[in-house]
Amino acid sequence: MFRRLETGARGRVTVNVDGRPVEMEEGANLAAALLEAGFSPFRTTPASGAPREPYCMMGVCFDCLAIVDNVPNRQTCLERVRAGMTVEIQDGAAAVAKAEEEL
Amino acid sequence: MSDANCVDLAIVGSGPVGMAAAIAARRHGLKVAVVDEQPAPGGQIYRDVETADAGRGAILGADYVAGRSLAEAFRESGASYYPSATVWRLASDGLSWSAPAGGGEIAAERILVAGGAMERPFPVKGWTLPGVMTAGAAQILLKSEGVVADDAVFIGCGPLLALVACQYLNAGVRIRAILDTTPPQNRMAALPHLPRALAAPGMLAKGVGMLARIAASPVAVSRRVESVELMGEGHLAAVRWRDPQGSHEIETERAFLHQGIIPNLNMTMAAGCRHVWDERQLAFRPETDVFGRTSLAWLLSAGDGAGIAGAKTAALSGEIAAHAVAYDLERLDTPSFEAATRLPLNARRRELALRPFLDALYRPAQGMRVPEDDDVVVCRCEEVRRGEIARAVAEGCPGPNQLKSFTRAGMGPCQGRLCGHTVVETIAALTGAAPEAVGYYRSRMPVKPVTVGEIAGLSFENNLREKSHG
C-alpha cells in the first residue's frame, strides 16, 4: 500500500472514483492520489484484458490511463486533482468487444 | 498567427536544460517560449522543487534542493512558459502543442529539444504486473507527493536505484530487499576510467556515501543477481531471483525496477535529425556538435535527451545551446560567443570526467536488456512477447519498422518508447547485426497521441507556411 508521509496544507476535495466518493488533496498528482486510495487496476489492456497500474509516473508508458471526467485515455500521472472530478477504470478489452458488437 | 506566438527560440521541456537555456537566451535578448508537459518547471530531476517543503528537501538531499534557484531564475527570465502542454508536432516553422483545455502553435526560428531521459526498459517476466513500477516512478511519487510504499523490493543497477533507496532510508520507509543486478565483471571494466573519474568534483564521494549508507542499514542486499521473475495473478505477489548462492523467493506487493536511463528519443526521431548508436551507453542518441546543433539547421538537442550526462551537465549544455542559437541568429558576434561559451564548456568537461567510469560500472547486464525467455513481454502496449519477435525475425522481418506490421510491437499508445531499445537489441542479438545497422523505429508526428480535432485545428496560416517551405 502507498501512504503519504505528511498531510499537506492543501484543502481536501471529493473525487468520484468508480462510483464511490474519495477524499483527496486538491492539486495533488492524480495518479499518486489514486495509488494512495488503493485504486487498482487503472486500466486493462485492449489486447488481453491484463490489468495495469502506473509504471513510469512521467508520461511515457501510458499504463496509468483511465477515464477522467468521461474522457478516456487520460494520462492520470499528468493530471491534478480537482473538486468534483470523476475517475473510472478504463476497460480496454471490454471497449474493444463493445465496438465489435456495434459493428 | 499573433506576434506573441512568434519567437526566436522555442524550447521543449523545462528541466535543467530548458530552464538554463531560457535564462541564457533571454540574456541575449531573444524571444523565448518554453513548452512542458508537466504543470511546474524542474523536469523529472527537480520535479515540484518549487513546492517541496524543508522536510521533503531533507529526505531528497541537497542536489535536489539546488534546483530551486534555477527554477526561480527561470520564472524571472521573461520567457513565455506553457506548462501542462504536450508538444505533438515540431517542424522547421515551429511547433504545435495540446492541453486538456485546448492547444496552440508557436512559430520559431530555432527549436531546442530538451526532452531529458527515461528509464531503460527492464523486460523481465511479470514486469507489466500492477505493483511493479520503476525506481524513478517511486522517486517521483516521493518528490511530488511524499507518497511512499513500505516493504518494496528494489531491483536493478545504477546510481538512481541507490539514490532512491537512500531517500527511502532518509524518510524512514522500510525496504524489503535490494537485488543488485550489476554484472560483477563491470568493476574491472570500469577501473581504467577511475583516475579520470577522481577528477570529477564531489560526485564520486557522493556515490560512495550512498553505497555506505545502504551497507550500514539493516536492508538485505543480494548481489550478482543473474535473473529476476516478478510473480502474481493480477498483482505482484512475489519476486524470484537467481544469484551465485542459488534460487530465492520473497513475498512482496511492490517492486521498483531500474537499470539506467536512456535519451527520450521520440521528439528528435520524429523531427528527422540524424541519430547514432552509443555503444558505451547502449542507446541511440541524436548526433550533435558540442553546442547541441543537430543535423537539421533549425533543431538543437541538449542534455540527457542528447546522451546521458546528468543534471549539472544538462544545465550547462542548455546554456551553451542558447549561446549557439544567439550566435546563429546573429545576436552575438564571434568574440562574444567564444567568451560566453568558454566557462560553461570548461565546467562541462569537468563534470563529464565521471561519465565513462559510471557508464562502465553500471552497464546493465545483457540478460536484463535482451530477454531470452520467449514468454517475456517486450512491447507492453500491444503485449508482444519475445517469442513473437524471434518468429518474425526467423520469417525474414529485417528490422524494427517491419516488425510493426509483423507483430504490432511499437504501435500502441507509448509509440515504442518502452520497447524501442529492447526491440533493437533483440533483433541485433538474433541476427548478429550491429544495433546501428538494425536502426530504430521511425517515429512520426504526432509525437504524442492527440485527437483528430486537434490536428484539424491547425491554423490555416501555418499550413500555408508549411506548403511554401515544402
PDB file of N, CA, C and O in Angstrom, chain A residues 1-6 10 27-29 32 35-36 40 45 47-48 50-63 65 74-75 77-78 80, chain B residues 37-39 44 47-48 56 59 100 117 127-128 130-134 137 140-142 145-150 234 254 380 383 413-414 417-418 448-449:
ATOM      1  N   MET A   1       0.843  -1.205   0.000  1.00  0.00           N
ATOM      2  CA  MET A   1       0.000   0.000   0.000  1.00  0.00           C
ATOM      3  C   MET A   1       0.874   1.250   0.000  1.00  0.00           C
ATOM      4  O   MET A   1       1.857   1.313   0.713  1.00  0.00           O
ATOM      5  N   PHE A   2       0.471   2.213  -0.782  1.00  0.00           N
ATOM      6  CA  PHE A   2       1.152   3.501  -0.738  1.00  0.00           C
ATOM      7  C   PHE A   2       0.568   4.346   0.384  1.00  0.00           C
ATOM      8  O   PHE A   2      -0.607   4.252   0.692  1.00  0.00           O
ATOM      9  N   ARG A   3       1.429   5.134   1.009  1.00  0.00           N
ATOM     10  CA  ARG A   3       0.945   6.046   2.052  1.00  0.00           C
ATOM     11  C   ARG A   3       1.661   7.381   1.916  1.00  0.00           C
ATOM     12  O   ARG A   3       2.712   7.481   1.308  1.00  0.00           O
ATOM     13  N   ARG A   4       1.051   8.403   2.513  1.00  0.00           N
ATOM     14  CA  ARG A   4       1.571   9.758   2.443  1.00  0.00           C
ATOM     15  C   ARG A   4       2.399  10.016   3.700  1.00  0.00           C
ATOM     16  O   ARG A   4       1.940   9.724   4.810  1.00  0.00           O
ATOM     17  N   LEU A   5       3.625  10.532   3.542  1.00  0.00           N
ATOM     18  CA  LEU A   5       4.494  10.775   4.703  1.00  0.00           C
ATOM     19  C   LEU A   5       3.927  11.876   5.600  1.00  0.00           C
ATOM     20  O   LEU A   5       3.980  11.784   6.808  1.00  0.00           O
ATOM     21  N   GLU A   6       3.395  12.926   4.957  1.00  0.00           N
ATOM     22  CA  GLU A   6       2.865  14.026   5.754  1.00  0.00           C
ATOM     23  C   GLU A   6       1.583  14.522   5.090  1.00  0.00           C
ATOM     24  O   GLU A   6       1.441  14.428   3.872  1.00  0.00           O
ATOM     25  N   ARG A  10      -2.762  21.535   1.650  1.00  0.00           N
ATOM     26  CA  ARG A  10      -3.799  21.769   0.646  1.00  0.00           C
ATOM     27  C   ARG A  10      -5.175  21.341   1.169  1.00  0.00           C
ATOM     28  O   ARG A  10      -5.283  20.464   2.025  1.00  0.00           O
ATOM     29  N   GLY A  27      -5.206  19.527  -6.058  1.00  0.00           N
ATOM     30  CA  GLY A  27      -3.954  19.856  -6.744  1.00  0.00           C
ATOM     31  C   GLY A  27      -2.915  18.750  -6.693  1.00  0.00           C
ATOM     32  O   GLY A  27      -1.849  18.863  -7.285  1.00  0.00           O
ATOM     33  N   ALA A  28      -3.237  17.650  -5.987  1.00  0.00           N
ATOM     34  CA  ALA A  28      -2.281  16.530  -5.915  1.00  0.00           C
ATOM     35  C   ALA A  28      -2.172  15.870  -7.281  1.00  0.00           C
ATOM     36  O   ALA A  28      -3.091  15.959  -8.099  1.00  0.00           O
ATOM     37  N   ASN A  29      -1.063  15.208  -7.530  1.00  0.00           N
ATOM     38  CA  ASN A  29      -0.916  14.393  -8.737  1.00  0.00           C
ATOM     39  C   ASN A  29      -1.986  13.303  -8.692  1.00  0.00           C
ATOM     40  O   ASN A  29      -2.091  12.566  -7.713  1.00  0.00           O
ATOM     41  N   ALA A  32      -0.861   9.611  -8.266  1.00  0.00           N
ATOM     42  CA  ALA A  32      -0.367   9.378  -6.906  1.00  0.00           C
ATOM     43  C   ALA A  32      -1.526   9.264  -5.929  1.00  0.00           C
ATOM     44  O   ALA A  32      -1.556   8.370  -5.070  1.00  0.00           O
ATOM     45  N   LEU A  35      -3.246   5.909  -6.403  1.00  0.00           N
ATOM     46  CA  LEU A  35      -2.459   4.811  -5.820  1.00  0.00           C
ATOM     47  C   LEU A  35      -2.650   4.793  -4.299  1.00  0.00           C
ATOM     48  O   LEU A  35      -2.837   3.745  -3.695  1.00  0.00           O
ATOM     49  N   GLU A  36      -2.611   6.006  -3.713  1.00  0.00           N
ATOM     50  CA  GLU A  36      -2.780   6.125  -2.267  1.00  0.00           C
ATOM     51  C   GLU A  36      -4.164   5.623  -1.845  1.00  0.00           C
ATOM     52  O   GLU A  36      -4.317   5.024  -0.784  1.00  0.00           O
ATOM     53  N   SER A  40      -7.144   0.176  -8.119  1.00  0.00           N
ATOM     54  CA  SER A  40      -6.344  -0.795  -8.871  1.00  0.00           C
ATOM     55  C   SER A  40      -7.255  -1.814  -9.546  1.00  0.00           C
ATOM     56  O   SER A  40      -8.196  -2.293  -8.919  1.00  0.00           O
ATOM     57  N   THR A  45      -5.738  -3.940 -20.571  1.00  0.00           N
ATOM     58  CA  THR A  45      -5.212  -3.756 -21.931  1.00  0.00           C
ATOM     59  C   THR A  45      -6.247  -4.168 -22.970  1.00  0.00           C
ATOM     60  O   THR A  45      -7.028  -5.093 -22.734  1.00  0.00           O
ATOM     61  N   ALA A  47      -5.551  -5.668 -25.713  1.00  0.00           N
ATOM     62  CA  ALA A  47      -5.144  -6.929 -26.346  1.00  0.00           C
ATOM     63  C   ALA A  47      -5.613  -8.142 -25.545  1.00  0.00           C
ATOM     64  O   ALA A  47      -6.246  -9.038 -26.096  1.00  0.00           O
ATOM     65  N   SER A  48      -5.321  -8.180 -24.241  1.00  0.00           N
ATOM     66  CA  SER A  48      -5.645  -9.390 -23.477  1.00  0.00           C
ATOM     67  C   SER A  48      -6.489  -9.125 -22.234  1.00  0.00           C
ATOM     68  O   SER A  48      -6.844 -10.061 -21.528  1.00  0.00           O
ATOM     69  N   ALA A  50      -5.365  -7.597 -19.625  1.00  0.00           N
ATOM     70  CA  ALA A  50      -4.479  -7.653 -18.458  1.00  0.00           C
ATOM     71  C   ALA A  50      -4.556  -6.331 -17.675  1.00  0.00           C
ATOM     72  O   ALA A  50      -4.660  -5.264 -18.269  1.00  0.00           O
ATOM     73  N   PRO A  51      -4.518  -6.421 -16.327  1.00  0.00           N
ATOM     74  CA  PRO A  51      -4.611  -5.203 -15.512  1.00  0.00           C
ATOM     75  C   PRO A  51      -3.298  -4.428 -15.518  1.00  0.00           C
ATOM     76  O   PRO A  51      -2.221  -5.008 -15.604  1.00  0.00           O
ATOM     77  N   ARG A  52      -3.391  -3.111 -15.418  1.00  0.00           N
ATOM     78  CA  ARG A  52      -2.200  -2.251 -15.389  1.00  0.00           C
ATOM     79  C   ARG A  52      -2.336  -1.155 -14.342  1.00  0.00           C
ATOM     80  O   ARG A  52      -3.457  -0.741 -14.012  1.00  0.00           O
ATOM     81  N   GLU A  53      -1.179  -0.694 -13.887  1.00  0.00           N
ATOM     82  CA  GLU A  53      -1.069   0.436 -12.959  1.00  0.00           C
ATOM     83  C   GLU A  53       0.061   1.336 -13.446  1.00  0.00           C
ATOM     84  O   GLU A  53       0.857   0.914 -14.280  1.00  0.00           O
ATOM     85  N   PRO A  54       0.189   2.547 -12.900  1.00  0.00           N
ATOM     86  CA  PRO A  54       1.288   3.417 -13.338  1.00  0.00           C
ATOM     87  C   PRO A  54       2.642   2.710 -13.246  1.00  0.00           C
ATOM     88  O   PRO A  54       2.934   2.047 -12.251  1.00  0.00           O
ATOM     89  N   TYR A  55       3.439   2.859 -14.302  1.00  0.00           N
ATOM     90  CA  TYR A  55       4.758   2.234 -14.332  1.00  0.00           C
ATOM     91  C   TYR A  55       5.868   3.279 -14.296  1.00  0.00           C
ATOM     92  O   TYR A  55       6.849   3.123 -13.585  1.00  0.00           O
ATOM     93  N   CYS A  56       5.701   4.402 -15.059  1.00  0.00           N
ATOM     94  CA  CYS A  56       6.812   5.367 -15.157  1.00  0.00           C
ATOM     95  C   CYS A  56       6.559   6.659 -14.384  1.00  0.00           C
ATOM     96  O   CYS A  56       7.505   7.328 -13.989  1.00  0.00           O
ATOM     97  N   MET A  57       5.304   7.041 -14.180  1.00  0.00           N
ATOM     98  CA  MET A  57       4.915   8.277 -13.478  1.00  0.00           C
ATOM     99  C   MET A  57       5.432   9.546 -14.164  1.00  0.00           C
ATOM    100  O   MET A  57       5.459  10.610 -13.561  1.00  0.00           O
ATOM    101  N   MET A  58       5.891   9.442 -15.420  1.00  0.00           N
ATOM    102  CA  MET A  58       6.410  10.653 -16.071  1.00  0.00           C
ATOM    103  C   MET A  58       5.896  10.835 -17.491  1.00  0.00           C
ATOM    104  O   MET A  58       6.470  11.577 -18.286  1.00  0.00           O
ATOM    105  N   GLY A  59       4.803  10.156 -17.811  1.00  0.00           N
ATOM    106  CA  GLY A  59       4.143  10.447 -19.079  1.00  0.00           C
ATOM    107  C   GLY A  59       4.627   9.666 -20.281  1.00  0.00           C
ATOM    108  O   GLY A  59       4.219   9.975 -21.397  1.00  0.00           O
ATOM    109  N   VAL A  60       5.481   8.663 -20.098  1.00  0.00           N
ATOM    110  CA  VAL A  60       5.947   7.927 -21.276  1.00  0.00           C
ATOM    111  C   VAL A  60       5.314   6.549 -21.456  1.00  0.00           C
ATOM    112  O   VAL A  60       5.242   6.056 -22.571  1.00  0.00           O
ATOM    113  N   CYS A  61       4.844   5.896 -20.382  1.00  0.00           N
ATOM    114  CA  CYS A  61       4.437   4.489 -20.525  1.00  0.00           C
ATOM    115  C   CYS A  61       2.968   4.285 -20.864  1.00  0.00           C
ATOM    116  O   CYS A  61       2.593   3.246 -21.384  1.00  0.00           O
ATOM    117  N   PHE A  62       2.113   5.227 -20.551  1.00  0.00           N
ATOM    118  CA  PHE A  62       0.674   5.154 -20.835  1.00  0.00           C
ATOM    119  C   PHE A  62      -0.029   4.009 -20.104  1.00  0.00           C
ATOM    120  O   PHE A  62      -1.112   3.603 -20.479  1.00  0.00           O
ATOM    121  N   ASP A  63       0.573   3.455 -19.071  1.00  0.00           N
ATOM    122  CA  ASP A  63      -0.096   2.409 -18.303  1.00  0.00           C
ATOM    123  C   ASP A  63      -1.042   2.990 -17.251  1.00  0.00           C
ATOM    124  O   ASP A  63      -1.838   2.277 -16.679  1.00  0.00           O
ATOM    125  N   LEU A  65      -3.375   5.117 -17.838  1.00  0.00           N
ATOM    126  CA  LEU A  65      -4.573   5.656 -18.497  1.00  0.00           C
ATOM    127  C   LEU A  65      -5.823   5.289 -17.718  1.00  0.00           C
ATOM    128  O   LEU A  65      -5.957   4.176 -17.211  1.00  0.00           O
ATOM    129  N   ARG A  74      -6.910   9.324 -20.604  1.00  0.00           N
ATOM    130  CA  ARG A  74      -6.207  10.416 -19.918  1.00  0.00           C
ATOM    131  C   ARG A  74      -5.022   9.831 -19.156  1.00  0.00           C
ATOM    132  O   ARG A  74      -5.169   8.834 -18.437  1.00  0.00           O
ATOM    133  N   GLN A  75      -3.864  10.472 -19.299  1.00  0.00           N
ATOM    134  CA  GLN A  75      -2.698  10.035 -18.518  1.00  0.00           C
ATOM    135  C   GLN A  75      -2.850  10.626 -17.112  1.00  0.00           C
ATOM    136  O   GLN A  75      -2.616  11.810 -16.905  1.00  0.00           O
ATOM    137  N   CYS A  77      -1.071  10.417 -14.563  1.00  0.00           N
ATOM    138  CA  CYS A  77       0.168  10.937 -13.958  1.00  0.00           C
ATOM    139  C   CYS A  77       0.428  12.376 -14.372  1.00  0.00           C
ATOM    140  O   CYS A  77       1.294  13.040 -13.806  1.00  0.00           O
ATOM    141  N   LEU A  78      -0.315  12.872 -15.390  1.00  0.00           N
ATOM    142  CA  LEU A  78      -0.137  14.257 -15.829  1.00  0.00           C
ATOM    143  C   LEU A  78      -1.313  15.141 -15.405  1.00  0.00           C
ATOM    144  O   LEU A  78      -1.398  16.294 -15.794  1.00  0.00           O
ATOM    145  N   ARG A  80      -3.974  16.826 -12.366  1.00  0.00           N
ATOM    146  CA  ARG A  80      -4.037  17.233 -10.963  1.00  0.00           C
ATOM    147  C   ARG A  80      -5.454  17.036 -10.452  1.00  0.00           C
ATOM    148  O   ARG A  80      -6.418  17.147 -11.206  1.00  0.00           O
TER     149      ARG A  80
ATOM    150  N   GLU B  37       5.207  19.449 -20.661  1.00  0.00           N
ATOM    151  CA  GLU B  37       4.073  18.579 -20.368  1.00  0.00           C
ATOM    152  C   GLU B  37       3.669  18.649 -18.888  1.00  0.00           C
ATOM    153  O   GLU B  37       2.511  18.461 -18.536  1.00  0.00           O
ATOM    154  N   GLN B  38       4.640  18.916 -18.028  1.00  0.00           N
ATOM    155  CA  GLN B  38       4.366  18.919 -16.580  1.00  0.00           C
ATOM    156  C   GLN B  38       3.774  20.265 -16.164  1.00  0.00           C
ATOM    157  O   GLN B  38       4.009  21.281 -16.798  1.00  0.00           O
ATOM    158  N   PRO B  39       3.037  20.275 -15.052  1.00  0.00           N
ATOM    159  CA  PRO B  39       2.406  21.521 -14.616  1.00  0.00           C
ATOM    160  C   PRO B  39       3.361  22.524 -13.960  1.00  0.00           C
ATOM    161  O   PRO B  39       2.973  23.665 -13.739  1.00  0.00           O
ATOM    162  N   GLN B  44      12.091  16.023 -14.521  1.00  0.00           N
ATOM    163  CA  GLN B  44      11.939  14.925 -13.553  1.00  0.00           C
ATOM    164  C   GLN B  44      12.930  15.085 -12.404  1.00  0.00           C
ATOM    165  O   GLN B  44      12.647  14.736 -11.266  1.00  0.00           O
ATOM    166  N   ARG B  47      11.664  17.770 -10.007  1.00  0.00           N
ATOM    167  CA  ARG B  47      10.210  17.789 -10.078  1.00  0.00           C
ATOM    168  C   ARG B  47       9.594  18.368  -8.805  1.00  0.00           C
ATOM    169  O   ARG B  47       9.942  17.965  -7.695  1.00  0.00           O
ATOM    170  N   ASP B  48       8.688  19.334  -8.995  1.00  0.00           N
ATOM    171  CA  ASP B  48       7.979  20.002  -7.887  1.00  0.00           C
ATOM    172  C   ASP B  48       8.922  20.612  -6.863  1.00  0.00           C
ATOM    173  O   ASP B  48       8.579  20.743  -5.689  1.00  0.00           O
ATOM    174  N   ARG B  56      10.705  17.570   3.044  1.00  0.00           N
ATOM    175  CA  ARG B  56      10.927  16.756   1.853  1.00  0.00           C
ATOM    176  C   ARG B  56      12.314  17.026   1.271  1.00  0.00           C
ATOM    177  O   ARG B  56      12.971  16.122   0.763  1.00  0.00           O
ATOM    178  N   ILE B  59      14.809  14.886   2.975  1.00  0.00           N
ATOM    179  CA  ILE B  59      14.759  13.489   2.535  1.00  0.00           C
ATOM    180  C   ILE B  59      15.444  13.339   1.174  1.00  0.00           C
ATOM    181  O   ILE B  59      16.206  12.405   0.939  1.00  0.00           O
ATOM    182  N   PRO B 100      -5.515  19.735 -22.147  1.00  0.00           N
ATOM    183  CA  PRO B 100      -6.917  19.340 -21.985  1.00  0.00           C
ATOM    184  C   PRO B 100      -7.890  20.459 -22.371  1.00  0.00           C
ATOM    185  O   PRO B 100      -8.936  20.213 -22.937  1.00  0.00           O
ATOM    186  N   ALA B 117      15.546  12.371 -20.187  1.00  0.00           N
ATOM    187  CA  ALA B 117      15.759  10.938 -20.267  1.00  0.00           C
ATOM    188  C   ALA B 117      14.528  10.181 -19.786  1.00  0.00           C
ATOM    189  O   ALA B 117      13.616  10.761 -19.215  1.00  0.00           O
ATOM    190  N   TRP B 127       6.982  -7.965 -15.580  1.00  0.00           N
ATOM    191  CA  TRP B 127       7.243  -6.531 -15.369  1.00  0.00           C
ATOM    192  C   TRP B 127       6.043  -5.656 -15.699  1.00  0.00           C
ATOM    193  O   TRP B 127       6.061  -4.466 -15.420  1.00  0.00           O
ATOM    194  N   THR B 128       4.979  -6.253 -16.287  1.00  0.00           N
ATOM    195  CA  THR B 128       3.773  -5.471 -16.572  1.00  0.00           C
ATOM    196  C   THR B 128       2.747  -5.552 -15.439  1.00  0.00           C
ATOM    197  O   THR B 128       1.720  -4.892 -15.499  1.00  0.00           O
ATOM    198  N   PRO B 130       0.550  -4.999 -12.148  1.00  0.00           N
ATOM    199  CA  PRO B 130       0.333  -3.944 -11.168  1.00  0.00           C
ATOM    200  C   PRO B 130       1.148  -4.254  -9.905  1.00  0.00           C
ATOM    201  O   PRO B 130       1.268  -5.415  -9.506  1.00  0.00           O
ATOM    202  N   GLY B 131       1.713  -3.211  -9.309  1.00  0.00           N
ATOM    203  CA  GLY B 131       2.602  -3.411  -8.162  1.00  0.00           C
ATOM    204  C   GLY B 131       4.059  -3.276  -8.559  1.00  0.00           C
ATOM    205  O   GLY B 131       4.924  -3.132  -7.707  1.00  0.00           O
ATOM    206  N   VAL B 132       4.312  -3.315  -9.881  1.00  0.00           N
ATOM    207  CA  VAL B 132       5.679  -3.149 -10.380  1.00  0.00           C
ATOM    208  C   VAL B 132       5.777  -1.770 -11.031  1.00  0.00           C
ATOM    209  O   VAL B 132       4.967  -1.435 -11.887  1.00  0.00           O
ATOM    210  N   MET B 133       6.719  -0.967 -10.611  1.00  0.00           N
ATOM    211  CA  MET B 133       6.970   0.311 -11.279  1.00  0.00           C
ATOM    212  C   MET B 133       8.461   0.570 -11.273  1.00  0.00           C
ATOM    213  O   MET B 133       9.228  -0.174 -10.669  1.00  0.00           O
ATOM    214  N   THR B 134       8.879   1.618 -11.970  1.00  0.00           N
ATOM    215  CA  THR B 134      10.300   1.918 -11.993  1.00  0.00           C
ATOM    216  C   THR B 134      10.706   2.611 -10.691  1.00  0.00           C
ATOM    217  O   THR B 134       9.868   3.199  -9.996  1.00  0.00           O
ATOM    218  N   ALA B 137       9.841   6.134 -10.947  1.00  0.00           N
ATOM    219  CA  ALA B 137       8.434   6.409 -10.651  1.00  0.00           C
ATOM    220  C   ALA B 137       8.235   6.530  -9.135  1.00  0.00           C
ATOM    221  O   ALA B 137       7.538   7.421  -8.653  1.00  0.00           O
ATOM    222  N   ILE B 140       9.488   9.854  -8.113  1.00  0.00           N
ATOM    223  CA  ILE B 140       8.563  10.935  -8.484  1.00  0.00           C
ATOM    224  C   ILE B 140       7.423  11.012  -7.464  1.00  0.00           C
ATOM    225  O   ILE B 140       7.024  12.097  -7.051  1.00  0.00           O
ATOM    226  N   LEU B 141       6.911   9.849  -7.040  1.00  0.00           N
ATOM    227  CA  LEU B 141       5.853   9.845  -6.021  1.00  0.00           C
ATOM    228  C   LEU B 141       6.341  10.503  -4.739  1.00  0.00           C
ATOM    229  O   LEU B 141       5.605  11.233  -4.070  1.00  0.00           O
ATOM    230  N   LEU B 142       7.600  10.248  -4.408  1.00  0.00           N
ATOM    231  CA  LEU B 142       8.185  10.848  -3.199  1.00  0.00           C
ATOM    232  C   LEU B 142       8.418  12.347  -3.399  1.00  0.00           C
ATOM    233  O   LEU B 142       8.073  13.152  -2.531  1.00  0.00           O
ATOM    234  N   GLU B 145       4.718  14.170  -4.151  1.00  0.00           N
ATOM    235  CA  GLU B 145       3.594  13.998  -3.237  1.00  0.00           C
ATOM    236  C   GLU B 145       3.987  13.493  -1.851  1.00  0.00           C
ATOM    237  O   GLU B 145       3.124  13.393  -0.972  1.00  0.00           O
ATOM    238  N   GLY B 146       5.228  13.108  -1.641  1.00  0.00           N
ATOM    239  CA  GLY B 146       5.580  12.495  -0.361  1.00  0.00           C
ATOM    240  C   GLY B 146       4.865  11.166  -0.164  1.00  0.00           C
ATOM    241  O   GLY B 146       4.551  10.775   0.954  1.00  0.00           O
ATOM    242  N   VAL B 147       4.587  10.472  -1.275  1.00  0.00           N
ATOM    243  CA  VAL B 147       3.891   9.181  -1.212  1.00  0.00           C
ATOM    244  C   VAL B 147       4.923   8.060  -1.340  1.00  0.00           C
ATOM    245  O   VAL B 147       5.772   8.083  -2.229  1.00  0.00           O
ATOM    246  N   VAL B 148       4.863   7.097  -0.420  1.00  0.00           N
ATOM    247  CA  VAL B 148       5.856   6.013  -0.380  1.00  0.00           C
ATOM    248  C   VAL B 148       5.159   4.661  -0.161  1.00  0.00           C
ATOM    249  O   VAL B 148       3.995   4.623   0.226  1.00  0.00           O
ATOM    250  N   ALA B 149       5.884   3.584  -0.421  1.00  0.00           N
ATOM    251  CA  ALA B 149       5.357   2.232  -0.177  1.00  0.00           C
ATOM    252  C   ALA B 149       6.321   1.480   0.725  1.00  0.00           C
ATOM    253  O   ALA B 149       7.521   1.447   0.443  1.00  0.00           O
ATOM    254  N   ASP B 150       5.802   0.890   1.802  1.00  0.00           N
ATOM    255  CA  ASP B 150       6.642   0.083   2.689  1.00  0.00           C
ATOM    256  C   ASP B 150       6.899  -1.286   2.082  1.00  0.00           C
ATOM    257  O   ASP B 150       6.080  -1.815   1.337  1.00  0.00           O
ATOM    258  N   GLY B 234      -2.690 -11.055 -11.457  1.00  0.00           N
ATOM    259  CA  GLY B 234      -3.398  -9.783 -11.426  1.00  0.00           C
ATOM    260  C   GLY B 234      -2.700  -8.707 -10.615  1.00  0.00           C
ATOM    261  O   GLY B 234      -2.990  -7.533 -10.742  1.00  0.00           O
ATOM    262  N   ARG B 254       5.186  -4.809  -3.831  1.00  0.00           N
ATOM    263  CA  ARG B 254       5.740  -3.694  -4.601  1.00  0.00           C
ATOM    264  C   ARG B 254       7.164  -4.013  -5.017  1.00  0.00           C
ATOM    265  O   ARG B 254       7.979  -4.449  -4.186  1.00  0.00           O
ATOM    266  N   ARG B 380       4.932  -3.502 -24.134  1.00  0.00           N
ATOM    267  CA  ARG B 380       3.912  -3.525 -23.076  1.00  0.00           C
ATOM    268  C   ARG B 380       2.529  -3.168 -23.616  1.00  0.00           C
ATOM    269  O   ARG B 380       1.527  -3.748 -23.207  1.00  0.00           O
ATOM    270  N   GLU B 383       1.358  -5.958 -25.994  1.00  0.00           N
ATOM    271  CA  GLU B 383       1.655  -7.265 -25.372  1.00  0.00           C
ATOM    272  C   GLU B 383       2.305  -8.240 -26.355  1.00  0.00           C
ATOM    273  O   GLU B 383       1.858  -9.370 -26.537  1.00  0.00           O
ATOM    274  N   PRO B 413      -0.080   3.065 -27.564  1.00  0.00           N
ATOM    275  CA  PRO B 413      -0.065   4.484 -27.188  1.00  0.00           C
ATOM    276  C   PRO B 413       1.306   5.032 -26.791  1.00  0.00           C
ATOM    277  O   PRO B 413       1.557   6.222 -26.979  1.00  0.00           O
ATOM    278  N   CYS B 414       2.226   4.201 -26.289  1.00  0.00           N
ATOM    279  CA  CYS B 414       3.531   4.762 -25.883  1.00  0.00           C
ATOM    280  C   CYS B 414       4.432   4.980 -27.087  1.00  0.00           C
ATOM    281  O   CYS B 414       5.515   5.540 -26.967  1.00  0.00           O
ATOM    282  N   ARG B 417       8.183   3.874 -27.043  1.00  0.00           N
ATOM    283  CA  ARG B 417       9.136   4.388 -26.047  1.00  0.00           C
ATOM    284  C   ARG B 417       9.630   3.286 -25.106  1.00  0.00           C
ATOM    285  O   ARG B 417      10.799   3.265 -24.732  1.00  0.00           O
ATOM    286  N   LEU B 418       8.700   2.385 -24.715  1.00  0.00           N
ATOM    287  CA  LEU B 418       9.043   1.373 -23.705  1.00  0.00           C
ATOM    288  C   LEU B 418       9.560   0.075 -24.309  1.00  0.00           C
ATOM    289  O   LEU B 418       9.915  -0.836 -23.574  1.00  0.00           O
ATOM    290  N   LYS B 448       2.924  12.639 -29.591  1.00  0.00           N
ATOM    291  CA  LYS B 448       2.100  12.093 -28.506  1.00  0.00           C
ATOM    292  C   LYS B 448       0.686  11.950 -29.069  1.00  0.00           C
ATOM    293  O   LYS B 448       0.300  12.709 -29.963  1.00  0.00           O
ATOM    294  N   PRO B 449      -0.094  11.004 -28.528  1.00  0.00           N
ATOM    295  CA  PRO B 449      -1.463  10.863 -29.041  1.00  0.00           C
ATOM    296  C   PRO B 449      -2.261  12.158 -28.874  1.00  0.00           C
ATOM    297  O   PRO B 449      -2.224  12.775 -27.814  1.00  0.00           O
TER     298      PRO B 449
END
